[in-house]
Every structure is written in structure tokens, then in C-alpha cells.
Amino acid sequence: MSIKIEIEEWDGKSANEIGGIYSRHCHESSFVSKIIDLTGTGNLQKGATWLLKRYLENENKLSKSEIISIYKNLEVVEQWESKLHMLQSLPFLAIGKSQKNRVESFLRTCLVDNNKFVRAWAYNGFYELSVQYPEYEKETKQFFEMAMRDEAASVKSRIRNIMKKGF
């Protein structure tokens, strides 16, 4: 069965089921290109972004063109879970100069999302952006200061973890 059909049939909840999809398909030569394409498809985003995140967490690397394709899909990511997976993937992805503004725009949108987990990881995304582009450091630190006053405990916890890195 194709990965697309398996994601379509996934209930959107079972970690074991999506993990099984990963195990069955992760060694296919077209796996990366398929999941990158599917991150841009509304009803398949949640599963595709989860698979992408798992792939990256397993210390796999992507080409520059694959990373650019991922960043192009940021504009169409809709569900909060998909946004979260994309944000959690950022530490594994270089942000090229040509993609910097696209990533920044995505992060700014996520920073005001209704979901606190998306917001927490958007702060982490700004940290990643500022590590690669120091001109964002001052603003990122200002975001952190505001968040430590106004955000939910889970968001503050994420920021404290970032600050432990010496930021």
C-alpha cells in the first residue's frame, strides 16, 4: 500500500499506527520526496509532518533542495499539529538566506497561535533563527522576556530549556 493511502487511512491519533507507517516506508528511496509533497496537502499534513519530524529525529539528513521544498510548504500548513511538527523539525534544518523571510513569517504567525504548544515551539524557532542569523537575537530575547511574564507555564518551560543552552 502506498504511503499516501496509509496516511489517508490513519485515524490521526494512533502513535503506533503512524509509527508503523514510518517503519514500513522510511527506507524507500522516494520516502523523503513523498512526505515533503504530502506536507503541502491539507488532509495529509498531520501524518506527513509527523513522519518528517521522525525522519529528522532519527539523524537523517536532507539536501538543500529538500529543505527549500519544506520551507515552501510552510505557507499552507494549517492544522496545529502540523505546525507543531514543522516547528519541532526546525532544529534539524538549516535556514538558507533565501528562505529566512519565509521561516520568519511562519514563526511570527505561530507566535500568536491559539495553541500554547505551537507558541512554545515558535519561540524555539526564533531561537534557531537567531543562532543562524544573529540580527534576530535582540528581538528573540525581547520575545522571551515578554513570554516569561505573560505566557502559559508550558511555554515558559520551553523558554527556560532554551535559556539553559546559554542563550
PDB file of C-alpha atoms in Angstrom:
ATOM      1  CA  MET A   1       0.000   0.000   0.000  1.00  0.00           C
ATOM      2  CA  SER A   2       1.267   3.483  -0.796  1.00  0.00           C
ATOM      3  CA  ILE A   3       2.318   5.868   1.938  1.00  0.00           C
ATOM      4  CA  LYS A   4      -0.325   8.346   0.776  1.00  0.00           C
ATOM      5  CA  ILE A   5      -3.121   5.808   1.184  1.00  0.00           C
ATOM      6  CA  GLU A   6      -1.786   4.706   4.561  1.00  0.00           C
ATOM      7  CA  ILE A   7      -1.753   8.304   5.828  1.00  0.00           C
ATOM      8  CA  GLU A   8      -5.272   8.822   4.454  1.00  0.00           C
ATOM      9  CA  GLU A   9      -6.444   5.750   6.367  1.00  0.00           C
ATOM     10  CA  TRP A  10      -4.637   6.705   9.605  1.00  0.00           C
ATOM     11  CA  ASP A  11      -7.053   7.834  12.312  1.00  0.00           C
ATOM     12  CA  GLY A  12      -4.910  10.881  13.102  1.00  0.00           C
ATOM     13  CA  LYS A  13      -4.376   9.730  16.680  1.00  0.00           C
ATOM     14  CA  SER A  14      -2.632   6.382  16.956  1.00  0.00           C
ATOM     15  CA  ALA A  15       1.097   6.849  17.521  1.00  0.00           C
ATOM     16  CA  ASN A  16       1.635   3.133  16.948  1.00  0.00           C
ATOM     17  CA  GLU A  17      -0.114   3.267  13.600  1.00  0.00           C
ATOM     18  CA  ILE A  18       1.805   6.298  12.279  1.00  0.00           C
ATOM     19  CA  GLY A  19       5.000   4.762  13.673  1.00  0.00           C
ATOM     20  CA  GLY A  20       4.221   1.629  11.698  1.00  0.00           C
ATOM     21  CA  ILE A  21       3.772   3.684   8.542  1.00  0.00           C
ATOM     22  CA  TYR A  22       7.196   5.192   9.192  1.00  0.00           C
ATOM     23  CA  SER A  23       8.789   1.773   9.721  1.00  0.00           C
ATOM     24  CA  ARG A  24       7.269   0.358   6.544  1.00  0.00           C
ATOM     25  CA  HIS A  25       8.287   3.253   4.293  1.00  0.00           C
ATOM     26  CA  CYS A  26      11.310   5.098   5.746  1.00  0.00           C
ATOM     27  CA  HIS A  27      13.846   3.052   3.770  1.00  0.00           C
ATOM     28  CA  GLU A  28      12.194   3.642   0.390  1.00  0.00           C
ATOM     29  CA  SER A  29      14.256   5.807  -1.943  1.00  0.00           C
ATOM     30  CA  SER A  30      11.283   8.093  -2.602  1.00  0.00           C
ATOM     31  CA  PHE A  31      10.245   8.410   1.068  1.00  0.00           C
ATOM     32  CA  VAL A  32      11.559  11.940   1.630  1.00  0.00           C
ATOM     33  CA  SER A  33      10.198  13.379  -1.598  1.00  0.00           C
ATOM     34  CA  LYS A  34       6.785  11.811  -0.953  1.00  0.00           C
ATOM     35  CA  ILE A  35       6.434  13.115   2.594  1.00  0.00           C
ATOM     36  CA  ILE A  36       7.653  16.574   1.604  1.00  0.00           C
ATOM     37  CA  ASP A  37       4.995  16.687  -1.112  1.00  0.00           C
ATOM     38  CA  LEU A  38       2.351  15.485   1.340  1.00  0.00           C
ATOM     39  CA  THR A  39       3.208  18.209   3.881  1.00  0.00           C
ATOM     40  CA  GLY A  40       1.552  20.571   1.414  1.00  0.00           C
ATOM     41  CA  THR A  41      -1.659  18.521   1.179  1.00  0.00           C
ATOM     42  CA  GLY A  42      -4.308  19.633   3.687  1.00  0.00           C
ATOM     43  CA  ASN A  43      -5.785  16.363   4.927  1.00  0.00           C
ATOM     44  CA  LEU A  44      -2.411  14.574   4.878  1.00  0.00           C
ATOM     45  CA  GLN A  45      -0.312  17.256   6.593  1.00  0.00           C
ATOM     46  CA  LYS A  46      -0.584  15.932  10.115  1.00  0.00           C
ATOM     47  CA  GLY A  47       0.707  12.492   9.175  1.00  0.00           C
ATOM     48  CA  ALA A  48       3.291  13.751   6.693  1.00  0.00           C
ATOM     49  CA  THR A  49       4.761  16.308   9.097  1.00  0.00           C
ATOM     50  CA  TRP A  50       4.910  13.681  11.849  1.00  0.00           C
ATOM     51  CA  LEU A  51       6.813  11.365   9.505  1.00  0.00           C
ATOM     52  CA  LEU A  52       9.179  14.174   8.511  1.00  0.00           C
ATOM     53  CA  LYS A  53       9.885  15.015  12.150  1.00  0.00           C
ATOM     54  CA  ARG A  54      10.551  11.349  12.980  1.00  0.00           C
ATOM     55  CA  TYR A  55      12.870  11.041   9.985  1.00  0.00           C
ATOM     56  CA  LEU A  56      14.895  14.041  11.145  1.00  0.00           C
ATOM     57  CA  GLU A  57      14.915  12.917  14.789  1.00  0.00           C
ATOM     58  CA  ASN A  58      16.467   9.659  13.608  1.00  0.00           C
ATOM     59  CA  GLU A  59      19.512  11.675  12.486  1.00  0.00           C
ATOM     60  CA  ASN A  60      18.709  11.557   8.793  1.00  0.00           C
ATOM     61  CA  LYS A  61      19.839  14.488   6.672  1.00  0.00           C
ATOM     62  CA  LEU A  62      18.096  16.344   3.877  1.00  0.00           C
ATOM     63  CA  SER A  63      19.510  18.026   0.816  1.00  0.00           C
ATOM     64  CA  LYS A  64      19.390  21.783   0.400  1.00  0.00           C
ATOM     65  CA  SER A  65      16.666  21.462  -2.255  1.00  0.00           C
ATOM     66  CA  GLU A  66      14.571  19.218   0.025  1.00  0.00           C
ATOM     67  CA  ILE A  67      14.844  21.770   2.832  1.00  0.00           C
ATOM     68  CA  ILE A  68      13.784  24.552   0.456  1.00  0.00           C
ATOM     69  CA  SER A  69      10.744  22.477  -0.551  1.00  0.00           C
ATOM     70  CA  ILE A  70       9.798  22.037   3.101  1.00  0.00           C
ATOM     71  CA  TYR A  71      10.035  25.768   3.703  1.00  0.00           C
ATOM     72  CA  LYS A  72       7.880  26.472   0.645  1.00  0.00           C
ATOM     73  CA  ASN A  73       5.133  24.364   2.219  1.00  0.00           C
ATOM     74  CA  LEU A  74       5.120  26.396   5.451  1.00  0.00           C
ATOM     75  CA  GLU A  75       2.608  28.803   3.921  1.00  0.00           C
ATOM     76  CA  VAL A  76      -0.015  26.083   3.531  1.00  0.00           C
ATOM     77  CA  VAL A  77       0.400  24.274   6.857  1.00  0.00           C
ATOM     78  CA  GLU A  78      -2.990  24.522   8.556  1.00  0.00           C
ATOM     79  CA  GLN A  79      -3.543  22.172  11.497  1.00  0.00           C
ATOM     80  CA  TRP A  80      -1.932  22.990  14.812  1.00  0.00           C
ATOM     81  CA  GLU A  81      -0.331  19.536  14.993  1.00  0.00           C
ATOM     82  CA  SER A  82       1.249  20.051  11.580  1.00  0.00           C
ATOM     83  CA  LYS A  83       2.576  23.459  12.613  1.00  0.00           C
ATOM     84  CA  LEU A  84       3.978  21.906  15.775  1.00  0.00           C
ATOM     85  CA  HIS A  85       5.744  19.131  13.849  1.00  0.00           C
ATOM     86  CA  MET A  86       7.248  21.663  11.446  1.00  0.00           C
ATOM     87  CA  LEU A  87       8.430  23.838  14.337  1.00  0.00           C
ATOM     88  CA  GLN A  88       9.929  20.806  16.086  1.00  0.00           C
ATOM     89  CA  SER A  89      11.778  19.952  12.862  1.00  0.00           C
ATOM     90  CA  LEU A  90      13.491  23.343  12.604  1.00  0.00           C
ATOM     91  CA  PRO A  91      16.469  22.441  14.835  1.00  0.00           C
ATOM     92  CA  PHE A  92      17.412  19.833  12.223  1.00  0.00           C
ATOM     93  CA  LEU A  93      17.145  22.164   9.227  1.00  0.00           C
ATOM     94  CA  ALA A  94      19.484  24.889   8.054  1.00  0.00           C
ATOM     95  CA  ILE A  95      17.735  28.132   7.155  1.00  0.00           C
ATOM     96  CA  GLY A  96      19.185  29.447   3.934  1.00  0.00           C
ATOM     97  CA  LYS A  97      19.252  33.174   3.246  1.00  0.00           C
ATOM     98  CA  SER A  98      16.648  32.767   0.522  1.00  0.00           C
ATOM     99  CA  GLN A  99      14.305  31.035   2.994  1.00  0.00           C
ATOM    100  CA  LYS A 100      14.919  33.272   6.006  1.00  0.00           C
ATOM    101  CA  ASN A 101      11.949  35.587   5.410  1.00  0.00           C
ATOM    102  CA  ARG A 102       9.590  32.671   4.765  1.00  0.00           C
ATOM    103  CA  VAL A 103      10.644  31.000   8.025  1.00  0.00           C
ATOM    104  CA  GLU A 104      10.411  34.280   9.933  1.00  0.00           C
ATOM    105  CA  SER A 105       6.873  34.869   8.639  1.00  0.00           C
ATOM    106  CA  PHE A 106       5.829  31.355   9.682  1.00  0.00           C
ATOM    107  CA  LEU A 107       7.331  31.859  13.145  1.00  0.00           C
ATOM    108  CA  ARG A 108       5.555  35.192  13.635  1.00  0.00           C
ATOM    109  CA  THR A 109       2.238  33.603  12.696  1.00  0.00           C
ATOM    110  CA  CYS A 110       2.858  30.701  15.080  1.00  0.00           C
ATOM    111  CA  LEU A 111       3.873  33.052  17.891  1.00  0.00           C
ATOM    112  CA  VAL A 112       0.258  34.279  18.120  1.00  0.00           C
ATOM    113  CA  ASP A 113      -1.396  30.900  17.527  1.00  0.00           C
ATOM    114  CA  ASN A 114      -4.182  29.857  19.895  1.00  0.00           C
ATOM    115  CA  ASN A 115      -2.350  26.636  20.739  1.00  0.00           C
ATOM    116  CA  LYS A 116       0.201  27.029  23.522  1.00  0.00           C
ATOM    117  CA  PHE A 117       2.406  24.204  22.216  1.00  0.00           C
ATOM    118  CA  VAL A 118       2.658  25.891  18.821  1.00  0.00           C
ATOM    119  CA  ARG A 119       3.554  29.159  20.557  1.00  0.00           C
ATOM    120  CA  ALA A 120       6.159  27.430  22.744  1.00  0.00           C
ATOM    121  CA  TRP A 121       7.881  25.912  19.733  1.00  0.00           C
ATOM    122  CA  ALA A 122       7.621  29.187  17.793  1.00  0.00           C
ATOM    123  CA  TYR A 123       9.818  30.735  20.495  1.00  0.00           C
ATOM    124  CA  ASN A 124      12.208  27.837  19.963  1.00  0.00           C
ATOM    125  CA  GLY A 125      12.060  28.562  16.229  1.00  0.00           C
ATOM    126  CA  PHE A 126      13.083  32.168  16.843  1.00  0.00           C
ATOM    127  CA  TYR A 127      15.979  30.857  18.905  1.00  0.00           C
ATOM    128  CA  GLU A 128      17.041  28.640  15.975  1.00  0.00           C
ATOM    129  CA  LEU A 129      16.696  31.583  13.586  1.00  0.00           C
ATOM    130  CA  SER A 130      18.782  33.817  15.836  1.00  0.00           C
ATOM    131  CA  VAL A 131      21.516  31.169  16.154  1.00  0.00           C
ATOM    132  CA  GLN A 132      21.850  31.146  12.375  1.00  0.00           C
ATOM    133  CA  TYR A 133      21.183  34.890  11.934  1.00  0.00           C
ATOM    134  CA  PRO A 134      22.447  36.964  14.905  1.00  0.00           C
ATOM    135  CA  GLU A 135      20.427  40.002  13.803  1.00  0.00           C
ATOM    136  CA  TYR A 136      17.385  38.255  15.337  1.00  0.00           C
ATOM    137  CA  GLU A 137      18.990  37.745  18.757  1.00  0.00           C
ATOM    138  CA  LYS A 138      17.867  41.011  20.364  1.00  0.00           C
ATOM    139  CA  GLU A 139      14.266  40.630  19.233  1.00  0.00           C
ATOM    140  CA  THR A 140      14.192  36.968  20.264  1.00  0.00           C
ATOM    141  CA  LYS A 141      15.391  37.852  23.750  1.00  0.00           C
ATOM    142  CA  GLN A 142      12.651  40.507  23.944  1.00  0.00           C
ATOM    143  CA  PHE A 143      10.092  37.877  22.939  1.00  0.00           C
ATOM    144  CA  PHE A 144      11.400  35.624  25.695  1.00  0.00           C
ATOM    145  CA  GLU A 145      11.138  38.387  28.299  1.00  0.00           C
ATOM    146  CA  MET A 146       7.533  39.112  27.342  1.00  0.00           C
ATOM    147  CA  ALA A 147       6.661  35.428  27.302  1.00  0.00           C
ATOM    148  CA  MET A 148       8.127  34.864  30.758  1.00  0.00           C
ATOM    149  CA  ARG A 149       5.673  37.488  32.038  1.00  0.00           C
ATOM    150  CA  ASP A 150       2.574  36.630  30.032  1.00  0.00           C
ATOM    151  CA  GLU A 151       2.640  33.088  28.657  1.00  0.00           C
ATOM    152  CA  ALA A 152       1.321  29.740  29.880  1.00  0.00           C
ATOM    153  CA  ALA A 153       3.541  27.626  32.130  1.00  0.00           C
ATOM    154  CA  SER A 154       4.281  25.164  29.330  1.00  0.00           C
ATOM    155  CA  VAL A 155       5.562  27.983  27.119  1.00  0.00           C
ATOM    156  CA  LYS A 156       7.722  29.341  29.939  1.00  0.00           C
ATOM    157  CA  SER A 157       9.145  25.858  30.463  1.00  0.00           C
ATOM    158  CA  ARG A 158      10.170  25.646  26.791  1.00  0.00           C
ATOM    159  CA  ILE A 159      11.869  29.049  27.053  1.00  0.00           C
ATOM    160  CA  ARG A 160      13.731  28.018  30.218  1.00  0.00           C
ATOM    161  CA  ASN A 161      15.024  24.968  28.343  1.00  0.00           C
ATOM    162  CA  ILE A 162      16.283  27.218  25.555  1.00  0.00           C
ATOM    163  CA  MET A 163      17.962  29.545  28.047  1.00  0.00           C
ATOM    164  CA  LYS A 164      19.800  26.579  29.584  1.00  0.00           C
ATOM    165  CA  LYS A 165      21.672  26.336  26.282  1.00  0.00           C
ATOM    166  CA  GLY A 166      23.345  29.614  27.171  1.00  0.00           C
ATOM    167  CA  PHE A 167      21.092  31.923  25.206  1.00  0.00           C
TER     168      PHE A 167
END
